Structure formats: structure tokens, C-alpha cells
mmCIF file of C-alpha atoms in Angstrom:
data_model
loop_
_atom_site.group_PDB
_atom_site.id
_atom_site.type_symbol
_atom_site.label_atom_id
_atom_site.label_comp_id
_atom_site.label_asym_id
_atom_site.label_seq_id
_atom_site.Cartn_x
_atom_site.Cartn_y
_atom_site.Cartn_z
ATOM 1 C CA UNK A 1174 -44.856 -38.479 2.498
ATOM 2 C CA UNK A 1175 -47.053 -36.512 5.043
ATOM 3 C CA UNK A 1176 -47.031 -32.868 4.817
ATOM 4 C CA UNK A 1177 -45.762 -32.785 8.553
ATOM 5 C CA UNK A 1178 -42.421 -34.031 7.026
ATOM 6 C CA UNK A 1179 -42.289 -31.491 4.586
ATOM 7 C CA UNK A 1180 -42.713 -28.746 7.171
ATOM 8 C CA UNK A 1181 -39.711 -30.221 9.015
ATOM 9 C CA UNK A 1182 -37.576 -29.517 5.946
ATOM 10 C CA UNK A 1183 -39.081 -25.902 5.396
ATOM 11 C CA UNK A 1184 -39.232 -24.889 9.475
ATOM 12 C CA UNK A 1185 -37.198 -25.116 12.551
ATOM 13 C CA UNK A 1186 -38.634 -27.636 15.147
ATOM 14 C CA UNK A 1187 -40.468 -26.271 17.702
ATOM 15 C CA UNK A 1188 -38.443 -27.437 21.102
ATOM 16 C CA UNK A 1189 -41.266 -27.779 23.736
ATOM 17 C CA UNK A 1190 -44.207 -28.901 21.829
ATOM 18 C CA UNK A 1191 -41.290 -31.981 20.529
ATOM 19 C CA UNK A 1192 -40.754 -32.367 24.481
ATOM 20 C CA UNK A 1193 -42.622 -35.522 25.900
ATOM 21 C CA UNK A 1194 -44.759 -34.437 28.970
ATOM 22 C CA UNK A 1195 -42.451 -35.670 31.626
ATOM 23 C CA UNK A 1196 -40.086 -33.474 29.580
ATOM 24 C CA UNK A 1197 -41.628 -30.044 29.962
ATOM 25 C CA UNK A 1198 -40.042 -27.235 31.746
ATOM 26 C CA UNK A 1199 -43.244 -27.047 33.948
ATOM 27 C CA UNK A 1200 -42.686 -30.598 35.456
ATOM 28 C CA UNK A 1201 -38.724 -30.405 35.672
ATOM 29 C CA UNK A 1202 -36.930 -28.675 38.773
ATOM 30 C CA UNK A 1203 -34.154 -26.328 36.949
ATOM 31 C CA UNK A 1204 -31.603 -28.595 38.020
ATOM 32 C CA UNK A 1205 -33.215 -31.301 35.799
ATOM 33 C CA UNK A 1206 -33.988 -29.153 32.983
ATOM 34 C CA UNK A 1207 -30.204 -27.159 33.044
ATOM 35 C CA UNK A 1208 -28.690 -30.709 32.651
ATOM 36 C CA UNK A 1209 -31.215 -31.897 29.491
ATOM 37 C CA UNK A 1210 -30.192 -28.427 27.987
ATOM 38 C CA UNK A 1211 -26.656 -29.237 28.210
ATOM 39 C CA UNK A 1212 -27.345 -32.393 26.860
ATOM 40 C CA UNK A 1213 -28.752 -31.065 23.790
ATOM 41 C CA UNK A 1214 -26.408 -29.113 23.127
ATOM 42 C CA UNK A 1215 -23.254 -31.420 23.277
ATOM 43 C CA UNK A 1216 -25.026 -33.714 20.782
ATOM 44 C CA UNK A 1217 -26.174 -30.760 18.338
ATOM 45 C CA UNK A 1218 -22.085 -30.636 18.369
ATOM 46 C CA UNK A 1219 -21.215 -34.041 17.818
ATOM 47 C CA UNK A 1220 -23.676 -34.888 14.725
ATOM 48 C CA UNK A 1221 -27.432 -35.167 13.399
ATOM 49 C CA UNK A 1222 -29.025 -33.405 17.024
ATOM 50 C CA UNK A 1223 -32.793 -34.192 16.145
ATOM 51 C CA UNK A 1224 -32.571 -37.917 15.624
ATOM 52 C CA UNK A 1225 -30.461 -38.329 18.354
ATOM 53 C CA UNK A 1226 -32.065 -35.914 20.973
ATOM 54 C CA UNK A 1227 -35.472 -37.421 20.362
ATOM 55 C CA UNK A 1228 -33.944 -41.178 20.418
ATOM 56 C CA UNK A 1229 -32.811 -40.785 23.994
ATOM 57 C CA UNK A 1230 -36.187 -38.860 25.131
ATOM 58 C CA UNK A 1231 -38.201 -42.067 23.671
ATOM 59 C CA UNK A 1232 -39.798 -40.068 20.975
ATOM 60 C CA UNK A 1233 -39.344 -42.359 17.225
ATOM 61 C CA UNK A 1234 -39.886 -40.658 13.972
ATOM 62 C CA UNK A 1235 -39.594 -41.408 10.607
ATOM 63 C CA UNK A 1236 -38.173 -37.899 8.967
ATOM 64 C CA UNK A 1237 -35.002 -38.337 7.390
ATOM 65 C CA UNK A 1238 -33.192 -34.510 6.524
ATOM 66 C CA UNK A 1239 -29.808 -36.899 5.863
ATOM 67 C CA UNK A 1240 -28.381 -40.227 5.353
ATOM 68 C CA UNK A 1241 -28.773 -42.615 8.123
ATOM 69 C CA UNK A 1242 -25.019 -42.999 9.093
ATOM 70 C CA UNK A 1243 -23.771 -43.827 12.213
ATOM 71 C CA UNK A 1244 -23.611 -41.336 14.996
ATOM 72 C CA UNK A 1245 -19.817 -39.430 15.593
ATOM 73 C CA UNK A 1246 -18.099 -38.400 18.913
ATOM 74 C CA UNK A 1247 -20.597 -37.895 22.211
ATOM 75 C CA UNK A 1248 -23.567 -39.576 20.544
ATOM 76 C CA UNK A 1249 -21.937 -42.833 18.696
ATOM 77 C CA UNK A 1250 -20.481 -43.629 22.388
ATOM 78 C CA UNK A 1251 -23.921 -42.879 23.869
ATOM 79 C CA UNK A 1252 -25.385 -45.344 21.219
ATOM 80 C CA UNK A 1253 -22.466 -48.079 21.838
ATOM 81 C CA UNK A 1254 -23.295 -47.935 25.688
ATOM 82 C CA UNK A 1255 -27.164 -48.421 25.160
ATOM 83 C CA UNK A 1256 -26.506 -51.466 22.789
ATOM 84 C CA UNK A 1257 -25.996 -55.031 24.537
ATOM 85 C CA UNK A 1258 -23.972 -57.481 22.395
ATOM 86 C CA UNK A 1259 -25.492 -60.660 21.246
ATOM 87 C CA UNK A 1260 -23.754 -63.358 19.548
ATOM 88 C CA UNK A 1261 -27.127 -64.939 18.091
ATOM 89 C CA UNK A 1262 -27.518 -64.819 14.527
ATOM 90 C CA UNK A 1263 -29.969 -65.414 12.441
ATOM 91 C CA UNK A 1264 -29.930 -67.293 8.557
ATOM 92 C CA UNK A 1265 -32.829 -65.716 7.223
ATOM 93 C CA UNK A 1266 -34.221 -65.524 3.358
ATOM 94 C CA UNK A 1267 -36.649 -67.552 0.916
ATOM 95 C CA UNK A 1268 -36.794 -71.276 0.717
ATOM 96 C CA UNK A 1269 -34.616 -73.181 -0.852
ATOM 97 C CA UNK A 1270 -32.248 -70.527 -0.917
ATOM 98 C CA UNK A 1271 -29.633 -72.689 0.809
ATOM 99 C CA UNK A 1272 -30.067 -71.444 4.452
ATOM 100 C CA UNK A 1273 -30.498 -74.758 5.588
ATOM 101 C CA UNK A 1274 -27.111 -76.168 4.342
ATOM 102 C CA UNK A 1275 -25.362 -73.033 5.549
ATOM 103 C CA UNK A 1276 -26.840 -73.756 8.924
ATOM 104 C CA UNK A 1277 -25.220 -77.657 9.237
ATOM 105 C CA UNK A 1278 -21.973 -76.517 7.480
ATOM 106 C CA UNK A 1279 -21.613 -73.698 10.376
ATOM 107 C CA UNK A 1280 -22.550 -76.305 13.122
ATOM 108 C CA UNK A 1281 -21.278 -79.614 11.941
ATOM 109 C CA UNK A 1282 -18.345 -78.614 9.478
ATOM 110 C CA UNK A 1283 -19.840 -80.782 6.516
ATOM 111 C CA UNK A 1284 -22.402 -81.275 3.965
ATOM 112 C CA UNK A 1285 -26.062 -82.855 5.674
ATOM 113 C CA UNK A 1286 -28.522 -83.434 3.801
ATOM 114 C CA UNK A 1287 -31.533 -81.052 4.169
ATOM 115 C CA UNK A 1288 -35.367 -80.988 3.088
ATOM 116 C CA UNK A 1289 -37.191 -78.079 3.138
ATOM 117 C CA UNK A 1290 -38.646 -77.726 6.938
ATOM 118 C CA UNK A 1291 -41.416 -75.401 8.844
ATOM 119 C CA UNK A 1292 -39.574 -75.449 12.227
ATOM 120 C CA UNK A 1293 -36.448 -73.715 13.066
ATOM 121 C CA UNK A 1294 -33.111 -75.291 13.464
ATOM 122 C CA UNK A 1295 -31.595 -73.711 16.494
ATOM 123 C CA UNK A 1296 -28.170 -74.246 18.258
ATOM 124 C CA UNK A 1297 -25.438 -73.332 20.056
ATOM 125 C CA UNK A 1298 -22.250 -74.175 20.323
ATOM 126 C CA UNK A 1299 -18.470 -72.567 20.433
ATOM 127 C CA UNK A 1300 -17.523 -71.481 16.893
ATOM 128 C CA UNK A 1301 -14.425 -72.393 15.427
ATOM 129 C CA UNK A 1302 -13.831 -70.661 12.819
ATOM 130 C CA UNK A 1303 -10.876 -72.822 10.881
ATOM 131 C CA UNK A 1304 -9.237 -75.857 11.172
ATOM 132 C CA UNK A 1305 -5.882 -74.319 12.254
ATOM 133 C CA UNK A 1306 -8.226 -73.264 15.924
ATOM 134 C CA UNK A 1307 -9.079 -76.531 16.551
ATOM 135 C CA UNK A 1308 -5.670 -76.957 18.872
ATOM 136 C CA UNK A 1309 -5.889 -73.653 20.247
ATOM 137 C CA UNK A 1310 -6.427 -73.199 24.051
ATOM 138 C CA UNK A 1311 -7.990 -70.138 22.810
ATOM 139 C CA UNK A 1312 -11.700 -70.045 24.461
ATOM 140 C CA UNK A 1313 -13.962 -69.589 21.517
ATOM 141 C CA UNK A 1314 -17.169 -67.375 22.125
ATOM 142 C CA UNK A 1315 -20.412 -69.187 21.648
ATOM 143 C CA UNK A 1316 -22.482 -68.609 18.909
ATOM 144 C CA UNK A 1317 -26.463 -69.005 18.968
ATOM 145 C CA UNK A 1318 -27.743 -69.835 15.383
ATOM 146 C CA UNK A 1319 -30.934 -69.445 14.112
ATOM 147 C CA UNK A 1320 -32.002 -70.700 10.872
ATOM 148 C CA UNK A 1321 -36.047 -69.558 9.894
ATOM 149 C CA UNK A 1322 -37.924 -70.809 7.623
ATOM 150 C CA UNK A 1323 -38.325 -69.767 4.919
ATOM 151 C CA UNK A 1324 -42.074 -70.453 3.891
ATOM 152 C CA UNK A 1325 -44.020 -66.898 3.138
ATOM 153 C CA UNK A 1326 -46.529 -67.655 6.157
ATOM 154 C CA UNK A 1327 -43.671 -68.328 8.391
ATOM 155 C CA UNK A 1328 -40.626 -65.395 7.331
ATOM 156 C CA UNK A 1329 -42.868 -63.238 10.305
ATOM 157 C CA UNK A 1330 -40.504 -65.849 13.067
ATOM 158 C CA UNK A 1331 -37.759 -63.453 12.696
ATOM 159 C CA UNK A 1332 -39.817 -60.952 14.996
ATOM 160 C CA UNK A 1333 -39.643 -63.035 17.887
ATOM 161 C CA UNK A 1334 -36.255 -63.070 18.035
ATOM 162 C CA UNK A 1335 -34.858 -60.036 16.420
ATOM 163 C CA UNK A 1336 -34.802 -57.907 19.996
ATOM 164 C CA UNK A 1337 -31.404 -60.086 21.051
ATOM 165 C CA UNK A 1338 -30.215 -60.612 17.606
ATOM 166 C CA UNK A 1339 -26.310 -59.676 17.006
ATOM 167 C CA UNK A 1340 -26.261 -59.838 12.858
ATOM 168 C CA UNK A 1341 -28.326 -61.176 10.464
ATOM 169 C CA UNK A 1342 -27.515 -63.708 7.510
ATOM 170 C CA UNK A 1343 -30.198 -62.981 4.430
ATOM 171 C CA UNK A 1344 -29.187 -66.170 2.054
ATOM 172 C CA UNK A 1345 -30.382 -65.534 -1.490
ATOM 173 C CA UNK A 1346 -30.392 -67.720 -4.604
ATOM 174 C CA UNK A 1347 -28.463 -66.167 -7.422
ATOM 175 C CA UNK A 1348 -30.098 -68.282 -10.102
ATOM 176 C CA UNK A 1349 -33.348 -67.336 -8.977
ATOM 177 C CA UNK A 1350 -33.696 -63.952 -7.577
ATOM 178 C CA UNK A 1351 -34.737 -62.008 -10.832
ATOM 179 C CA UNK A 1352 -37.733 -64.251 -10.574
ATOM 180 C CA UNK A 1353 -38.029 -63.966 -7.093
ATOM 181 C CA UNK A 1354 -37.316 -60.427 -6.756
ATOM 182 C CA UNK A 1355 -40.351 -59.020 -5.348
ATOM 183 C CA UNK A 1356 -40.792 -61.503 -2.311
ATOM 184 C CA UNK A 1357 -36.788 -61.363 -1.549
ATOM 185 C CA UNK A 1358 -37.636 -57.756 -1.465
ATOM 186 C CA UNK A 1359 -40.294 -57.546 0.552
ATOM 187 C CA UNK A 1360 -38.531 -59.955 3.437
ATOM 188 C CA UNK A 1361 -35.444 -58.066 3.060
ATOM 189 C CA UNK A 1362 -37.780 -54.556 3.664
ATOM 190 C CA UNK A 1363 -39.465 -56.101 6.629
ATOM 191 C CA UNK A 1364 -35.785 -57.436 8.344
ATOM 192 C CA UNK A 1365 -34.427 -53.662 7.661
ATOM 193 C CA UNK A 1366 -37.532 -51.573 8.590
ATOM 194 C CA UNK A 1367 -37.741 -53.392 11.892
ATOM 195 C CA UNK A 1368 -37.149 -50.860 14.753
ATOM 196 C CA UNK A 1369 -35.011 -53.351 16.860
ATOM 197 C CA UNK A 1370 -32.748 -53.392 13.350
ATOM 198 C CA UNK A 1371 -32.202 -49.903 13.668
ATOM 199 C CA UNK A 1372 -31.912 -48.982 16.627
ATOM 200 C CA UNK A 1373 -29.560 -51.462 17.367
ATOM 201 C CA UNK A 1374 -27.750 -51.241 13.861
ATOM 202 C CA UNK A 1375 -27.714 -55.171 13.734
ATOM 203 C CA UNK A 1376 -25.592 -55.545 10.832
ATOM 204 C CA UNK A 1377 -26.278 -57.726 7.920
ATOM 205 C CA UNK A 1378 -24.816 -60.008 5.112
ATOM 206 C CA UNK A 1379 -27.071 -60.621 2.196
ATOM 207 C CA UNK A 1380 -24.780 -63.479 1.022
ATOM 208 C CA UNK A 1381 -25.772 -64.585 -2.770
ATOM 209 C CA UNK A 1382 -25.471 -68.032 -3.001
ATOM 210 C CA UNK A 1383 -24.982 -70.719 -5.738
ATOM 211 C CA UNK A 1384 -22.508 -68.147 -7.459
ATOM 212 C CA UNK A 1385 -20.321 -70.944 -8.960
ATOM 213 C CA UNK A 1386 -23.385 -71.715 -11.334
ATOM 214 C CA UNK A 1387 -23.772 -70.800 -14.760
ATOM 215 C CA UNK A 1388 -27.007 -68.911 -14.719
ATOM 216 C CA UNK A 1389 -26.050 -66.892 -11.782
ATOM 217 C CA UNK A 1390 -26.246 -63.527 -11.595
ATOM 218 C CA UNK A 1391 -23.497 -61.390 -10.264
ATOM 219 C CA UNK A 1392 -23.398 -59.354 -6.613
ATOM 220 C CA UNK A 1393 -23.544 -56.111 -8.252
ATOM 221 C CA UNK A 1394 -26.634 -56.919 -10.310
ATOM 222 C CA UNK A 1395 -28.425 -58.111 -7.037
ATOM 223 C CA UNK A 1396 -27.365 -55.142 -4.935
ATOM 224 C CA UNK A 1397 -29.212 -53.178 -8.277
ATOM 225 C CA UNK A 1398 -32.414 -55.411 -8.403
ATOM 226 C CA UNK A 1399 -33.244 -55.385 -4.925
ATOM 227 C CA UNK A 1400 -32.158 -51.340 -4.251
ATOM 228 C CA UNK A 1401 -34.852 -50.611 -7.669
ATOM 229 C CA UNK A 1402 -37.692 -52.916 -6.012
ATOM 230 C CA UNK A 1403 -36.786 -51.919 -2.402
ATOM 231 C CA UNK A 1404 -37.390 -48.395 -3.744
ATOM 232 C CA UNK A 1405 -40.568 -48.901 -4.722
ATOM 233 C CA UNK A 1406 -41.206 -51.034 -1.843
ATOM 234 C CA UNK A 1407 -40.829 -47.784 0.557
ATOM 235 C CA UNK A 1408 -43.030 -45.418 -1.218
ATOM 236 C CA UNK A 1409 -45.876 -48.261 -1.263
ATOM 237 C CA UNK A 1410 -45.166 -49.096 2.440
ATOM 238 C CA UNK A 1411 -44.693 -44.979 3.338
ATOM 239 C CA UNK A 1412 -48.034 -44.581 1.676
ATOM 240 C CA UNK A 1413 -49.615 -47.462 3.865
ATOM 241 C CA UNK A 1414 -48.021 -45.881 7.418
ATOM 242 C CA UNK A 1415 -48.928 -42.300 6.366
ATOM 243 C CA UNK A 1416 -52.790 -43.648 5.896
ATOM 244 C CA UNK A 1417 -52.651 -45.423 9.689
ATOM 245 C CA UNK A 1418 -51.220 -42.729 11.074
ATOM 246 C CA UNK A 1419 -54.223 -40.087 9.636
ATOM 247 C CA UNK A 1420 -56.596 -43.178 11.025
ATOM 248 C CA UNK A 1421 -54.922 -43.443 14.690
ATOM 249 C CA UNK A 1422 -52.958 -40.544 15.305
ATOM 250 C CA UNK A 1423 -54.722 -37.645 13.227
ATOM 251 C CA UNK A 1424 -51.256 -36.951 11.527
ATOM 252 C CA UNK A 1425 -49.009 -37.285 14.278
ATOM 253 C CA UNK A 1426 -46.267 -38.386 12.338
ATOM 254 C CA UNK A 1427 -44.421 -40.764 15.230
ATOM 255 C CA UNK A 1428 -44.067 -44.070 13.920
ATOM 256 C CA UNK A 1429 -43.243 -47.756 15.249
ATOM 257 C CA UNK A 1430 -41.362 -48.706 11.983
ATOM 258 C CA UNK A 1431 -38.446 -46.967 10.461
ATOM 259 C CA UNK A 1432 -38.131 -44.879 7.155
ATOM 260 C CA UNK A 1433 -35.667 -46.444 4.887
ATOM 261 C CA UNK A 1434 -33.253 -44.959 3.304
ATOM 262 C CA UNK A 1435 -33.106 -40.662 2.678
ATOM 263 C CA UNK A 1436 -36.355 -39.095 1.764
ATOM 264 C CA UNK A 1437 -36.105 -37.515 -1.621
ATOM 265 C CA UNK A 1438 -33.393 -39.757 -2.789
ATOM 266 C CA UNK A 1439 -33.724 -43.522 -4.761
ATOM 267 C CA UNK A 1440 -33.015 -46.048 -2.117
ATOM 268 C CA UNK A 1441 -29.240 -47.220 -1.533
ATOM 269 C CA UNK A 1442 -28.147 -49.769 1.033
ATOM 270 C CA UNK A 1443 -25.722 -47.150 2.055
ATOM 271 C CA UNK A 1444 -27.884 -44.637 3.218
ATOM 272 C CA UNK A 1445 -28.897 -47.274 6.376
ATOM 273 C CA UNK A 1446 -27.405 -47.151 9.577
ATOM 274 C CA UNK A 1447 -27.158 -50.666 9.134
ATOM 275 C CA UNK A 1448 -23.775 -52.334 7.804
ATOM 276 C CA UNK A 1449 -25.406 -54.367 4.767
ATOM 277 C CA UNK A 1450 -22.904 -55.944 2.643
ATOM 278 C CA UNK A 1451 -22.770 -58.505 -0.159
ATOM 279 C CA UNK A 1452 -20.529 -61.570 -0.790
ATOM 280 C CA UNK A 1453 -20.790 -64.062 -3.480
ATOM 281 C CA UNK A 1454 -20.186 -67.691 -2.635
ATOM 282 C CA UNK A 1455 -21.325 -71.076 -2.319
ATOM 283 C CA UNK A 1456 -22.860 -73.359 0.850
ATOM 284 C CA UNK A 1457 -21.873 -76.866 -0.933
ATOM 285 C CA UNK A 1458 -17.485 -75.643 -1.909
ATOM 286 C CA UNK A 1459 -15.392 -77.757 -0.335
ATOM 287 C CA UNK A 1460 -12.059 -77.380 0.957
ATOM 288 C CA UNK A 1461 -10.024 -76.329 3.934
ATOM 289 C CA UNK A 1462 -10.920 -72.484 3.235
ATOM 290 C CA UNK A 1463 -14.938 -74.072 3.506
ATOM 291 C CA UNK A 1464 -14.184 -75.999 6.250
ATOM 292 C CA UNK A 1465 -17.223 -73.941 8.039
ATOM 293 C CA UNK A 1466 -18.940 -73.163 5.097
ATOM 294 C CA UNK A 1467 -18.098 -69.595 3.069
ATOM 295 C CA UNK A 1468 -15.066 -67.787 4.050
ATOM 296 C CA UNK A 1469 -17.110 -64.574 3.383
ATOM 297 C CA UNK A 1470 -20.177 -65.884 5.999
ATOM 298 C CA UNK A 1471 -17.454 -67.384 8.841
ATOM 299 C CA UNK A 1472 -15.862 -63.573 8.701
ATOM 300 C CA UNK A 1473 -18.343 -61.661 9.078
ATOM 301 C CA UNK A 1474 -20.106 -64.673 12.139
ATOM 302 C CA UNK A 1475 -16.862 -63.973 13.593
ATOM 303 C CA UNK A 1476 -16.585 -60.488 13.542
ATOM 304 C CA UNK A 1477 -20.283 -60.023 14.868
ATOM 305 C CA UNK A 1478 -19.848 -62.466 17.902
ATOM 306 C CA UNK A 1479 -16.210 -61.262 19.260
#
């Protein structure tokens, strides 16, 4: 990383020259300023001051001094009021990964067949989540799903919808992903470093499909294989920032994109301020617990959109 991170572990940051323009004491009435002060101060108290300080003044950095965990007392309720909920969600991963299936057992309750496609499949529609609801009077919310596609040329579609997105559904093939580790990766990476994914903590399920199948590998070995290549995914990607920023910004170290992970540390889904999680299952099961496709996938739908 640049050396202007590595002075921000060894040295105390220097208040004013942080301060955007509109910021400085010489443009602010004391009024203004006193309140900003106080500001500062209550979230020093409640948790990780830079990070947060220099969110709400509009300045975004990559440094990292600790895990990215969610925000505690003043600041998490600051960060809940700034965050709008969305109940779209998007099915996103490689092709043939099952996304597809997943998207017509969510929206039609059954099995349709499915070829592999370089247009979006897009709907909404109130989502009930088990048979049992079907005779409720309950008023189920709506739920706008997206399924991309999953062509290499095309995985960029997420970005145009990513700003409003609620959670995010990466499918992966568990028969296939130790062969297809490096471009699951890389998607994954892209979905995660995205600055609408942090700063809006859009949570995600990375569900691992086809798990009923003899060849497939298990949840823990995928969380391993794509923390190891996501690792050394960063320091490439670090590398590539560090040399646009020297080109644009002479070293100024504020970047569009976020750093993943904690600097100094092998990367961990855990270290995000994202809730990743893993589930094993299968889009094709049957049943009444399948009745809208993996119980694990119709939870956590559910939970995002309430």
C-alpha cells in the first residue's frame, strides 16, 4: 500500500488539512464550527471516529487501522438514518451457476426450464414466502428481482443497479468453483469493493448450489478458496489503485472504491461491514420446505425486504 497509509498508522491525523474546504474554520461562523466540533467528538465516543467523521464530511478513503464492523451507539443510528431500504435484490454470479432457475422458483414457485440468456430477467411481485401464507390477509411486501447475466462481458450490469439494491444473491456452482475460482473471485471482489456495497452495507448470500451432488464441494471449503484468491485479488487490485492515484492525484490517497478487508491481515469475509454468509443448497429440491426455492435463499429474501 501507499506510504500515505503507513504514515496514518505511525502519526496522528492532522484535523484541518483532513477538513474539506467548505469545512475550514476560516469559512465557518463559530456557531457552525462549535456544532461540527461537538460532532466529532460524540462519534470519537461511540466507535472508529476517522471513518466515520470523514464519511459524513464526504471525504472516502481506503485506510483500514481495524476491522470493518458495523458502527455502535451515535454513529450506527446516524448510518441507519442515511440508508433508504430497498426490497430489490439481485441473483448475481457465473453462468450456469443456477441463477436462472433460482430466479423462476422465487417468482413462479416451480421448476421452468431455462437456457442460458444475455438479458436480464426482471420482476416484481408480492413474495410469499411458504405455502402456509398463501391464506393470510397478511399484506406481503413486494419484492423486485433481478437476475444478471452471467456472461464475463456482461457481470459489469450489476453497476447500474446496485445504488437501490437491498441484498445481493451471489449463486455459485459447487461442482465447479475450484475450476472456476479465479473468475467467481474476481465478480465476487468487484460486487464487494463497490462503494454503494459499503456504504450501504447491502448484505449478501453467496449461496453454493448443486450441494446434493457427489462432486460437490462443501461451504467451508468455498468460504477458504475464495477468502485465499480474494486475498490475492486485493493486493493486485491495491497495487492497480495505488498506481492511478500517483497518475491523477499525485498520492492523494482518496479513493472511489473501497479497501477490502484489514490492511496487514489475510482477507476474511468477516472483517467487511457487509453481512456475507454462506448456505449450501439446491435450486431444483422439491418439496413443501422448496416451495420457493431454498429455505436458506427465501430467509434471508425475507429478512432483507421486511
Amino acid at each position: 500500500m501507499s506510504s500515505d497509509h503507513s504514515q496514518l498508522q505511525q502519526q496522528p491525523i492532522d484535523f484541518l488539512d483532513a477538513l474539506p474546504d467548505w469545512m475550514h474554520p476560516d469559512f465557518l461562523p463559530p456557531s457552525a464550527l462549535a456544532f461540527l466540533l461537538v460532532a466529532f467528538a460524540v462519534l470519537t465516543i461511540s466507535g472508529n471516529p476517522a471513518r466515520q467523521f470523514w464519511t459524513l464530511s464526504g471525504v472516502h478513503t481506503t485506510y483500514r487501522s481495524t476491522p470493518n464492523k458495523r458502527p455502535s451507539g451515535f454513529s450506527f443510528f446516524l448510518s441507519k438514518a442515511r440508508r433508504q431500504k430497498s426490497n430489490t435484490v439481485l441473483l448475481t454470479g457465473l453462468a450456469e451457476s443456477g441463477k436462472t432457475v433460482l430466479f423462476m422458483k422465487l417468482r413462479y414457485g416451480s421448476r421452468v426450464p431455462t437456457h442460458v440468456s444475455l438479458e436480464e430477467n426482471d420482476a416484481k411481485f408480492p413474495f410469499v414466502p411458504s405455502p402456509a401464507d398463501t391464506t393470510s390477509k397478511r399484506v406481503f411486501p413486494t419484492l423486485h428481482l433481478i437476475d444478471l447475466p452471467g456472461h464475463e462481458k456482461l457481470r459489469f450490469k450489476y453497476t447500474e443497479h446496485i445504488a437501490t439494491t437491498g441484498a445481493i444473491v451471489f449463486v455459485v456452482d459447487s461442482t465447479t468453483i475450484a475450476r472456476e475460482l479465479r473468475p467467481a473471485a474476481e465478480y465476487l471482489y468487484d460486487l464487494l469493493s463497490n462503494r454503494y456495497a459499503q456504504r450501504n452495507e447491502i448484505p449478501v448470500l453467496i449461496f453454493c448450489n448443486k450441494a446434493e451432488l457427489l462432486m460437490a464441494l462443501g461451504v467451508d471449503k468455498i468460504k477458504a478458496l475464495l477468502e485465499g484468491e480474494m486475498d490475492k485479488l486485493r493486493t493486485t487490485r491495491a497495487a492497480e489503485l495505488q498506481s492511478l492515484d500517483d497518475e491523477k492525484d499525485h498520492g492523494s490517497g482518496h479513493h472511489h472504491e473501497e479497501y477490502l478487508g484489514v490492511e496487514g491481515q489475510p482477507f476474511a469475509f468477516d472483517q467487511l461491514v457487509n453481512d456475507v454468509r454462506f448456505a449450501p443448497g439446491s435450486v431444483i429440491a422439491e418439496g413443501e420446505d422448496h416451495w420457493k426455492g431454498p429455505p436458506a435463499v427465501v430467509k434471508f429474501i425475507s429478512d432483507a425486504i421486511q
